[in-house]
XYZ file of C-alpha atoms in Angstrom:
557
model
C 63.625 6.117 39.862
C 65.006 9.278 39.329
C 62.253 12.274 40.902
C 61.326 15.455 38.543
C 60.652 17.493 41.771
C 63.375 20.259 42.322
C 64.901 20.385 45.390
C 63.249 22.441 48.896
C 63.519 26.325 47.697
C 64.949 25.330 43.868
C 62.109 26.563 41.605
C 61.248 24.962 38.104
C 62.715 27.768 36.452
C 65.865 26.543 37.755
C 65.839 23.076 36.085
C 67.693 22.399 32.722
C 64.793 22.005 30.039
C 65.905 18.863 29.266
C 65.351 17.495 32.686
C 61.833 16.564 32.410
C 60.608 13.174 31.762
C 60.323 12.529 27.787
C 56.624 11.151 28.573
C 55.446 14.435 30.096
C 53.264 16.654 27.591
C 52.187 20.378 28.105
C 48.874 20.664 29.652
C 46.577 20.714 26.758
C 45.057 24.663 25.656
C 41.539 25.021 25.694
C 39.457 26.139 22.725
C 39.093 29.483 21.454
C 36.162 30.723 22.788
C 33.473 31.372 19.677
C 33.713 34.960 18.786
C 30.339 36.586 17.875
C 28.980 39.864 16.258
C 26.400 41.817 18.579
C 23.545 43.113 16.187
C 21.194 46.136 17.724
C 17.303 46.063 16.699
C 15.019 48.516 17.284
C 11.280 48.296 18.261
C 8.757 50.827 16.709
C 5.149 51.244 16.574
C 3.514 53.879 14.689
C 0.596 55.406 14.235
C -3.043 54.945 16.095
C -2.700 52.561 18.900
C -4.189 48.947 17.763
C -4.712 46.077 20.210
C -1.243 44.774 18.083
C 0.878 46.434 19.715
C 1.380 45.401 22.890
C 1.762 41.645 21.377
C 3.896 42.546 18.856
C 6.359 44.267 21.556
C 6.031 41.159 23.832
C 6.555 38.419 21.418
C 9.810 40.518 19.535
C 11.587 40.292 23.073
C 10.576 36.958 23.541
C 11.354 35.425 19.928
C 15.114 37.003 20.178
C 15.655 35.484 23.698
C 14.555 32.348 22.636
C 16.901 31.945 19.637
C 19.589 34.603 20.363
C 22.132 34.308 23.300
C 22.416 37.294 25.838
C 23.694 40.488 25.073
C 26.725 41.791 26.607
C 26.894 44.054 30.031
C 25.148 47.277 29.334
C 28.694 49.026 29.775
C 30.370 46.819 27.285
C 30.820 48.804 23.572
C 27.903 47.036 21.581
C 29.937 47.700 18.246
C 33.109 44.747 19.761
C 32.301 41.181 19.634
C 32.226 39.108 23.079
C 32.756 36.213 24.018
C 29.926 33.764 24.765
C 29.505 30.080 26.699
C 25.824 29.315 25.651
C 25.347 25.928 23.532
C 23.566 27.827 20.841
C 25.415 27.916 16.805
C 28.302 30.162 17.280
C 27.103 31.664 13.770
C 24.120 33.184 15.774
C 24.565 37.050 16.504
C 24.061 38.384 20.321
C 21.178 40.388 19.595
C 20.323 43.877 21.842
C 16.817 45.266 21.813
C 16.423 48.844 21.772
C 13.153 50.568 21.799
C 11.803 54.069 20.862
C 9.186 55.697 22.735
C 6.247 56.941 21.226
C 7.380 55.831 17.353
C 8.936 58.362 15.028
C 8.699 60.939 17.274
C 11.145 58.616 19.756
C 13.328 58.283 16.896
C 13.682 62.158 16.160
C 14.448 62.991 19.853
C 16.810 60.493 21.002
C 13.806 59.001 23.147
C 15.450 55.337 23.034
C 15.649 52.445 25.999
C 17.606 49.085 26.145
C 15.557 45.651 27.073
C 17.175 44.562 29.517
C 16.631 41.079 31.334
C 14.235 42.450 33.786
C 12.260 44.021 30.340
C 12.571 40.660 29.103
C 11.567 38.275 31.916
C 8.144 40.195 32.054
C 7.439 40.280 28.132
C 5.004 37.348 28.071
C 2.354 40.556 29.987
C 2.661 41.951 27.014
C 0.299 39.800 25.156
C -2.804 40.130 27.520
C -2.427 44.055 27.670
C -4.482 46.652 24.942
C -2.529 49.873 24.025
C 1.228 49.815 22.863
C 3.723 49.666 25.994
C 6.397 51.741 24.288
C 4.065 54.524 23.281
C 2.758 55.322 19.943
C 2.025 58.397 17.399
C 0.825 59.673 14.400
C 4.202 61.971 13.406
C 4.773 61.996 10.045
C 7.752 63.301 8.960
C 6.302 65.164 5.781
C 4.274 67.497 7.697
C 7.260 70.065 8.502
C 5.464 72.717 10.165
C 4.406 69.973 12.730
C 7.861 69.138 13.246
C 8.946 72.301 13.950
C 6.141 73.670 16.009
C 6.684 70.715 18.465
C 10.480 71.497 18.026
C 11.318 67.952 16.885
C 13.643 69.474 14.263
C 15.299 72.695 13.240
C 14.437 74.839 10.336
C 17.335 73.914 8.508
C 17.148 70.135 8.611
C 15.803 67.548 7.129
C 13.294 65.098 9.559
C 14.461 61.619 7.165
C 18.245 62.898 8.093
C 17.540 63.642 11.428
C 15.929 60.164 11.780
C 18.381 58.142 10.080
C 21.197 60.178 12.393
C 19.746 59.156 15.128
C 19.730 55.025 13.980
C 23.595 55.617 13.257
C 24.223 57.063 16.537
C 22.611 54.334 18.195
C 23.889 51.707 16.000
C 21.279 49.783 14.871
C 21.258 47.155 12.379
C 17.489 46.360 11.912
C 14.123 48.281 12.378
C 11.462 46.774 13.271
C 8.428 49.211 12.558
C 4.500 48.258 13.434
C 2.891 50.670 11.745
C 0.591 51.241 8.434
C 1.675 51.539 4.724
C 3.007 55.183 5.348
C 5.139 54.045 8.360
C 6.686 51.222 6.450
C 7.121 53.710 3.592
C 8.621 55.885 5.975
C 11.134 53.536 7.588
C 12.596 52.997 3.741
C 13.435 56.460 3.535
C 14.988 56.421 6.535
C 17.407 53.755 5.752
C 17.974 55.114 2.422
C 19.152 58.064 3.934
C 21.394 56.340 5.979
C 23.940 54.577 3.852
C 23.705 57.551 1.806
C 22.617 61.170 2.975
C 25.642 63.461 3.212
C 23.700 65.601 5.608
C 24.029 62.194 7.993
C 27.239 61.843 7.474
C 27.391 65.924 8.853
C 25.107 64.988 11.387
C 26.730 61.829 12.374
C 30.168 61.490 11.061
C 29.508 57.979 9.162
C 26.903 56.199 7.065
C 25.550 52.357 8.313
C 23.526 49.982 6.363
C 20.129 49.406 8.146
C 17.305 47.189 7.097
C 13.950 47.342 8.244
C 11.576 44.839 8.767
C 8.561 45.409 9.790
C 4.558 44.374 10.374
C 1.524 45.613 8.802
C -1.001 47.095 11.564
C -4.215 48.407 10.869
C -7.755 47.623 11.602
C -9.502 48.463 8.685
C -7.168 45.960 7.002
C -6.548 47.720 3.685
C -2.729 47.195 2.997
C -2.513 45.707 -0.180
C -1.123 43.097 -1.203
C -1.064 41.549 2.635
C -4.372 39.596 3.382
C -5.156 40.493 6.894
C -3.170 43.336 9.077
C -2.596 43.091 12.466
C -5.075 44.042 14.938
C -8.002 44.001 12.235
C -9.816 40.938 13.124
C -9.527 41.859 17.160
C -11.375 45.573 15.957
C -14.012 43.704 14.594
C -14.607 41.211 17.435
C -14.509 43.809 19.734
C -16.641 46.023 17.620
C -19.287 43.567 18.084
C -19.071 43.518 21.754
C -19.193 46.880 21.867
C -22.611 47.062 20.186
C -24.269 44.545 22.001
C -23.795 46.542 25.135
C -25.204 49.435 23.251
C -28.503 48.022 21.048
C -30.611 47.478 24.392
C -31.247 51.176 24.671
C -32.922 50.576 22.394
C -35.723 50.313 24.783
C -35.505 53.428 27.151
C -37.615 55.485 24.224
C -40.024 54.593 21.458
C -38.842 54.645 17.908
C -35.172 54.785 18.585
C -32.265 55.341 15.474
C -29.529 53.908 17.040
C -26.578 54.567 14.672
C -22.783 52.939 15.400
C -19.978 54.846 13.702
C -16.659 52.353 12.943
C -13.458 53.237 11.848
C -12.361 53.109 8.328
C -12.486 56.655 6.372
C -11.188 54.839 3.181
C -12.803 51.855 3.388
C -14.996 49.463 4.660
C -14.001 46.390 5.636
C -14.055 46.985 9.213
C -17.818 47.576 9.248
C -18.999 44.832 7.510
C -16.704 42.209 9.786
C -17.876 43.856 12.675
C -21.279 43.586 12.131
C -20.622 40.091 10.567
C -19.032 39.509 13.847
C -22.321 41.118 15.659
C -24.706 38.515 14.306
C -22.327 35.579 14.827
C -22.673 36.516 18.511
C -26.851 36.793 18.093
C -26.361 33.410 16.904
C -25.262 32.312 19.866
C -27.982 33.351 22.043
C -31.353 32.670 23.330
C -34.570 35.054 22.792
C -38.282 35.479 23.746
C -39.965 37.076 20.991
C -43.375 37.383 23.638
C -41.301 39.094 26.610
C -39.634 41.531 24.207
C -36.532 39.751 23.309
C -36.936 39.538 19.953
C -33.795 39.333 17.365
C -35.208 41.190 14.657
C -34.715 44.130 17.771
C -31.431 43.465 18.190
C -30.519 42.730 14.747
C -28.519 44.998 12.624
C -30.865 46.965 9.435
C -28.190 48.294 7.597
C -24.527 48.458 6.292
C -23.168 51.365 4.899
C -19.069 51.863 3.603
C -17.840 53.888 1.164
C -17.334 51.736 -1.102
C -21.263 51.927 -1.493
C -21.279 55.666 -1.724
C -18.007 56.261 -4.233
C -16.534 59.547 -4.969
C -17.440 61.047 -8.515
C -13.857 60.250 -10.481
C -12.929 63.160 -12.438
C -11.326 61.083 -15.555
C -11.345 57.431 -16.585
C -7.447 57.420 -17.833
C -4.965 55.436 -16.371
C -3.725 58.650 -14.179
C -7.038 58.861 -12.246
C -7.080 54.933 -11.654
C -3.253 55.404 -9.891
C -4.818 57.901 -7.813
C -6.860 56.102 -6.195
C -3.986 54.545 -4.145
C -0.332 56.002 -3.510
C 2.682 54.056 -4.987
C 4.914 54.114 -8.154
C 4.442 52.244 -11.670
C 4.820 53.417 -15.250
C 2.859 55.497 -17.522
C 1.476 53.461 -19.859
C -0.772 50.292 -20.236
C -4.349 51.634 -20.034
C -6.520 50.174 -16.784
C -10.082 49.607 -16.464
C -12.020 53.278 -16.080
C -14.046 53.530 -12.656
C -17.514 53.496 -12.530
C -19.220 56.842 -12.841
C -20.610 58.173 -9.824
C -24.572 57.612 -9.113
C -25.971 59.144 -5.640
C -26.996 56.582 -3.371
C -30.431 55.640 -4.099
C -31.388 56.850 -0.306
C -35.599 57.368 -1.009
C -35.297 53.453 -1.358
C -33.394 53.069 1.575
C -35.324 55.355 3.878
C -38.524 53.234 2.877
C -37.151 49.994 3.300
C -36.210 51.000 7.120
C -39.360 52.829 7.694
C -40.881 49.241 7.499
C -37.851 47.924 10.099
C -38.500 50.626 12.702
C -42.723 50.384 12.606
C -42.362 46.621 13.012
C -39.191 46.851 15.470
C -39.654 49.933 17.161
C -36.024 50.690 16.367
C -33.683 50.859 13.860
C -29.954 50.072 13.747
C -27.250 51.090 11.505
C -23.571 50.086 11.185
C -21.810 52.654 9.012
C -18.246 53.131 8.625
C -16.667 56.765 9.020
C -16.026 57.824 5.626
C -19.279 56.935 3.780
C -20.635 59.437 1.888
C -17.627 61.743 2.650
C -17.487 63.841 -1.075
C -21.086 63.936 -0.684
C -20.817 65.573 2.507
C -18.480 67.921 1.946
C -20.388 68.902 -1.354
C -23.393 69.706 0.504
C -21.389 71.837 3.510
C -19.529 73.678 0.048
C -23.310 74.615 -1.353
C -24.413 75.517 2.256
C -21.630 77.582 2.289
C -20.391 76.189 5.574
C -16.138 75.982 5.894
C -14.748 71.908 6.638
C -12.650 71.545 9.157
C -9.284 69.874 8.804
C -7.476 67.425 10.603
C -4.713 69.837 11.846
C -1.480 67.681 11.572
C -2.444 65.159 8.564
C -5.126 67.538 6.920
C -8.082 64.976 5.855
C -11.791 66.754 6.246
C -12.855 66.029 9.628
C -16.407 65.317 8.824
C -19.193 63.868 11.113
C -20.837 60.937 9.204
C -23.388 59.959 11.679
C -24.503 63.204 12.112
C -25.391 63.605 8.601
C -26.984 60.003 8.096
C -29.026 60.777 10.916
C -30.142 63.980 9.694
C -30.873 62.018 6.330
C -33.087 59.357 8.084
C -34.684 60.946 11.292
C -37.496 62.073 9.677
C -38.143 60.016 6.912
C -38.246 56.802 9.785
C -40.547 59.673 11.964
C -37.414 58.058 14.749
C -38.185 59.923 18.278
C -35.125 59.489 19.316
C -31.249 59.289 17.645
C -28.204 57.533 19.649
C -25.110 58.010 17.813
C -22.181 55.843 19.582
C -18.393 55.355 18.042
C -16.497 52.479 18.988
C -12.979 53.790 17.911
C -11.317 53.952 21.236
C -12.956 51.217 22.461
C -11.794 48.514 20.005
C -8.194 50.149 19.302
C -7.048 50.131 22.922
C -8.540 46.351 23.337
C -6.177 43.116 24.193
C -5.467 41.257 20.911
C -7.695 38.103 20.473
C -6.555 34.927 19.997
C -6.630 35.088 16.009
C -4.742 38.534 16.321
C -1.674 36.565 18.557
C -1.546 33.628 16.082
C -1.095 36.384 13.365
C 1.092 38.442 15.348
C 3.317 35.210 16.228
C 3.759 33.874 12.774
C 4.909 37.324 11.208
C 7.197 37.773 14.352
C 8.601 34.731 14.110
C 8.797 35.098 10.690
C 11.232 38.115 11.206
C 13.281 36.900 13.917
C 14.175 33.792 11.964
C 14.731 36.164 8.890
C 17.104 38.529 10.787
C 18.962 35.538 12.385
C 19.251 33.431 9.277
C 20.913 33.252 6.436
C 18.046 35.040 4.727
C 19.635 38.310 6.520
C 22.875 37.986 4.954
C 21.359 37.802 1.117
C 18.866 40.941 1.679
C 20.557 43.580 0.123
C 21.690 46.697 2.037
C 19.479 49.073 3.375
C 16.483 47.891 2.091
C 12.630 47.695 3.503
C 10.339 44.918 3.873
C 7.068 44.117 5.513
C 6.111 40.666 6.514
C 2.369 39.293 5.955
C 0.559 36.682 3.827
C 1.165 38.036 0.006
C -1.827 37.551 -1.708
C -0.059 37.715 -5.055
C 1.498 34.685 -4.075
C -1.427 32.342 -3.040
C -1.594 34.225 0.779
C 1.738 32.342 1.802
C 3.542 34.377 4.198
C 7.081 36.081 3.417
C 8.661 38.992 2.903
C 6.970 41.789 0.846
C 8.661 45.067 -0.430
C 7.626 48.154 0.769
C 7.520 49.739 -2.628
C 4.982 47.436 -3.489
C 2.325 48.429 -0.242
C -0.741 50.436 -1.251
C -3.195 51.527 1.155
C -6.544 52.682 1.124
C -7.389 49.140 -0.857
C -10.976 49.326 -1.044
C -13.219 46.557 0.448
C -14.980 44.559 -2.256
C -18.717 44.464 -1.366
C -18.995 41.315 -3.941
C -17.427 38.700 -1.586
C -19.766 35.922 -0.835
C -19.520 36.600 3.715
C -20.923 40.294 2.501
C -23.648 39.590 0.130
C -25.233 36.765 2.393
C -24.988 39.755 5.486
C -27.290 41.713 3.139
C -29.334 39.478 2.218
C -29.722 38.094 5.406
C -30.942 41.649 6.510
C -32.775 42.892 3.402
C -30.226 45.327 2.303
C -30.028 45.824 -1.491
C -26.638 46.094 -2.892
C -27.790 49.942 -4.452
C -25.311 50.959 -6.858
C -22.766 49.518 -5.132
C -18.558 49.942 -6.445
C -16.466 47.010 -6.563
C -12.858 48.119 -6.385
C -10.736 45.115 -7.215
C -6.525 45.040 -6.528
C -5.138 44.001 -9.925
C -1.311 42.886 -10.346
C 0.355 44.779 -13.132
C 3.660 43.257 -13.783
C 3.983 46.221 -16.744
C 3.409 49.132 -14.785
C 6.409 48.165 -12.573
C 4.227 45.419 -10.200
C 2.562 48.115 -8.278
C -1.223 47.476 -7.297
C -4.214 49.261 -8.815
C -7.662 48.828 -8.840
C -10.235 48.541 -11.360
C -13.850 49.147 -10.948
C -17.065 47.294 -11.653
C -20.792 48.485 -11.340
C -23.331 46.524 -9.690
C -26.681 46.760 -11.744
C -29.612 48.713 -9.198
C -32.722 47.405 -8.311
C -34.071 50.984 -8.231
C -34.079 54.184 -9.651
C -31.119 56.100 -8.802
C -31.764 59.418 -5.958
C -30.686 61.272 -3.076
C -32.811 63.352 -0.658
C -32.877 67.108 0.749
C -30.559 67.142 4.087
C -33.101 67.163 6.912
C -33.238 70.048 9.385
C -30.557 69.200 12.217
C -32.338 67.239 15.397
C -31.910 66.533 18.537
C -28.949 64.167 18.556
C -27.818 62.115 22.110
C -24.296 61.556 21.661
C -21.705 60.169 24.147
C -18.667 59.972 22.882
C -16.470 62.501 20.724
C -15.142 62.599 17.456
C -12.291 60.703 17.711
C-alpha cells in the first residue's frame, strides 16, 4: 500500500496536490464564534437617601450577572463586539455596569466607576446595608445658581447638556435612575437632550439614543399612578420602632406631650402607616395595667397630616385643580372644585386630649411635617416674623412640632414637651423584607425589559419608571414618566385609616379627601378632585400659645 508520508527532510509542500489519498478530507473548521453587542448601563440614585437604595444597587448587579454574560477586559473598547464561550442565547448583549457617585451631581462631574467582578461578587451585602453605597443627592439641575456656586457647570452652559454629554462620552445605553418623580422627570430630559441637543453634539461631537429606566423611591409614597414606592413601607416599620423606644419617657416627668414629627411635607401617608405600624407592634405585646404598663400609656392620641389641615385654594377652575400636582394635560374639561378651606376645629381637639393626658398622664401625637404648613406661615406673616427657605430647593422651612406644641401645651396644662423626628433614623435603615420583594420584582422587571425583546420595541430615547400602575388594576409594568405626579395626597377615607381613628377617638374634623382621577381628555395626566367630610363640630382655631420650654434632641432635618 502505497504511504502518503513524504520522504525524511521532503516537506508536504513538496508533494503534488494530487498525491493525497481521495478518502482524506480537510480537517473540519470550527464554528464562528457568536458575535455579541456590549450594552453600558448606568446606576443612579437620587435624592434623600431611603433604605432602597442600597438593595436596589445590589440586586441591579446581581440581576445582570445572572442573565447577562461577562463583560469584556476593562481595556477592551466597550463600543466593539467580543467574542464570548458562555452557553447563554447568543442574542443576549454583554452588559457593563457603570455607576455615578452621588446621583446627578456624579453625572455632571464625570464622577463615574465600572462594576467590576470583585464589585459584583460582593453585591448580595448590598441588601442588608441602610444608606445608598454609591452616594446620593438632592441636585437638581433647575436650580442654576446652585450649580454654579458648587462649580458643577459654567455660566454659559446648560446642566441637561452637560448631563447628557457626559452619558455620550461614557457610552451608555440605559439609565437606571432611583429617585422620586422629579428625578425620573429629570432623567427624560436628559435623554432628550441627547439624541438631539446641538450644544451635545458641541460638547461631545455625536448624539446617542439612551433610554432610561428607572424605580420610584420615596417614603411618603406619593408617586402617582405607582401603588407603593420603594422604601415607603420600610419608613413606616421603622418609624414604629423608633417610637416605641421613645413613648417610655413618658414616665421621667408628670404630664408629658410627647410629640413625633414624620416625614412627608406634602402628604401624609407616611404618618398614618407608621403609627398603623406602631399599634400593630402594641398588639403584640404584654401589659400590666396595676404596675404601670398600661396601653392606653403607650398608645398613640392623635394623627395629624395635611391632608386634615388643607391649604385655602385660591379658585375652583380647572387651572387651580392642575396645580395641585406638576405634569402636562389640556385646557379644557372642567374637574371637580376643591373643598374650601375651614381651620381645623383645634378647641375640639385640645378638649378631647385634655381628657387623654388627665387619665394617662401623657399624651402622644404622630404628626407628619407639613400639617398645618399655610397656616403656619400665615400666622409668622401677621407676626411679622420672615420664613426661612430651604436654600437649594426653596420650600418654607417651617417647624411643625414646634407650633403644635405651642397650640396644645397649655390647653392639656402638659409639664413637660418632647419633640423627637424620626427622619434620619428611618431613611438610613436596611430595607425590610416587603421593601426587597418590591425592590426585586421592579428590578427584575427592568433587567428582563432591557435584555428582551421589549428593549428593542421601546422607542428611542424615551423614559420609563417601573411599579404597579394603578390605572391598570396595580399590575406591574412599565409607566411613562410624563404620566408621574407627585405630591398625590393621602386619602384619609380608606377603611386601615378610619378604623386607626376610631380605634383612638380621633374625629375625622373637616377632613380633605384628595382623590387621583384618570383623565384620558386632558392628555391621561393625573389630577385630583376633592371631597369634604361633614364635621362633628363647629368649625375653630385657637390663639398661638406663648412659646415654652421645649426638650428637643434632634435637629431639623
Amino acid at each position: 500500500m502505497a504511504s502518503n508520508i513524504p520522504p525524511s527532510g521532503e516537506s508536504l509542500r513538496s508533494l503534488p496536490l494530487d498525491s493525497t489519498s481521495a478518502n482524506h478530507q480537510p480537517p473540519p473548521q470550527p464554528p464562528p464564534t457568536p458575535r455579541r453587542r456590549i450594552i453600558t448601563v448606568a446606576l443612579v440614585t437620587c435624592g434623600r437617601i431611603a433604605p432602597c437604595f442600597g438593595p436596589a444597587v445590589g440586586l441591579f448587579i446581581q440581576r445582570y450577572s445572572e442573565r447577562a454574560p461577562p463583560p469584556p477586559s476593562r481595556n477592551d473598547d466597550p463600543e466593539t463586539t467580543v467574542a464570548t464561550a458562555d452557553r447563554s442565547p447568543s442574542t443576549t448583549p454583554t452588559v457593563r455596569i457603570v455607576a455615578y457617585r452621588h446621583g446627578f451631581r456624579g453625572v455632571l462631574r464625570g464622577d463615574v466607576f465600572e462594576v467590576g467582578p470583585r464589585e459584583r461578587a460582593a453585591a448580595a451585602l448590598l441588601c442588608g446595608k441602610g444608606g445608598s453605597p454609591i452616594g446620593a443627592s438632592r441636585t437638581r439641575l433647575t436650580n442654576r445658581e446652585h450649580l454654579l456656586l458648587r462649580g458643577l457647570i459654567r455660566q454659559d452652559q446648560d446642566p441637561y447638556d452637560v448631563a447628557a454629554a457626559q452619558l455620550i462620552r461614557d457610552r451608555v445605553d440605559v439609565l437606571h435612575i432611583v429617585g422620586s418623580s422629579s428625578a425620573q422627570m429629570t432623567g427624560q430630559r436628559i435623554v432628550e437632550r441627547a439624541r438631539s441637543s446641538a450644544a451635545v453634539l458641541n460638547l461631545c461631537g455625536g448624539w446617542r439614543s439612551i433610554r432610561s429606566i428607572g424605580l420610584a423611591k420615596t417614603i411618603e409614597n406619593d408617586m402617582y399612578p405607582i401603588r407603593m414606592t420603594l422604601g415607603a413601607q420600610t419608613a413606616a416599620e421603622q418609624g414604629a420602632q423608633y417610637f416605641e423606644n421613645v413613648v417610655p419617657e413618658h414616665n421621667s416627668n408628670p404630664r408629658m406631650l410627647i410629640i413625633h414629627e414624620i416625614k412627608g411635607r406634602a402628604a401624609g401617608w407616611l404618618t398614618a402607616a407608621t403609627a398603623a405600624a406602631y399599634r400593630k407592634r402594641l398588639d403584640a405585646q404584654q401589659f400590666a395595667t396595676s404596675l404601670g404598663l398600661s396601653r392606653d400609656v403607650y398608645d398613640v392620641h392623635a394623627v395629624y397630616v395635611p391632608e386634615m389641615m388643607p391649604p385655602p385654594q385660591p379658585s375652583s377652575s380647572a387651572a387651580a385643580a392642575r396645580a395641585l400636582v406638576e405634569g402636562g394635560g389640556g385646557d379644557s374639561s372642567p374637574l371637580t372644585p376643591p373643598a374650601p378651606h375651614r381651620p381645623f376645629d383645634f378647641q375640639s381637639e385640645i378638649a378631647r386630649l385634655r381628657r387623654c393626658m388627665d387619665r394617662c398622664d401623657n399624651v402622644n401625637i404622630f404628626v407628619a411635617q407639613g400639617t398645618a404648613n399655610a397656616q403656619i406661615e400665615a400666622e409668622l406673616r401677621h407676626a411679622g416674623k420672615d420664613i426661612e427657605r430651604h436654600p437649594t430647593l426653596g420650600y418654607a422651612v417651617i417647624d411643625t412640632a414646634e407650633w403644635l406644641a405651642n397650640k396644645l401645651k397649655a390647653g392639656l396644662k402638659a409639664e413637660k414637651v418632647l419633640i423627637q423626628r424620626s427622619g434620619v433614623f428611618v431613611r438610613a435603615a436596611p430595607s425590610g423584607e416587603k421593601d426587597l420583594r418590591l425592590t426585586q420584582s421592579c428590578v427584575n422587571y427592568a433587567v428582563d425589559v432591557v435584555l428582551g425583546a421589549v428593549h428593542a420595541a421601546l422607542p428611542p430615547s424615551c423614559a420609563f419608571v417601573v411599579g404597579h400602575d394603578e390605572r391598570h388594576a396595580s399590575r406591574l409594568g412599565l409607566i411613562e414618566v410624563a404620566a408621574l405626579s407627585h405630591k398625590r395626597p393621602f386619602d384619609v377615607t380608606v377603611p386601615w385609616f378610619t378604623q386607626l381613628l376610631g380605634a383612638i377617638g380621633q374625629p375625622q374634623l373637616n377632613a380633605v379627601t384628595l382623590q387621583p382621577t384618570y383623565h384620558a381628555d386632558l392628555g391621561g395626566t393625573a389630577f385630583f378632585n376633592a371631597s369634604t367630610k361633614p364635621s362633628s363640630a363647629a368649625s375653630g382655631s385657637t390663639a398661638v400659645v406663648a412659646p415654652s420650654k421645649t426638650m428637643r434632641t434632634t435637629s431639623k432635618l
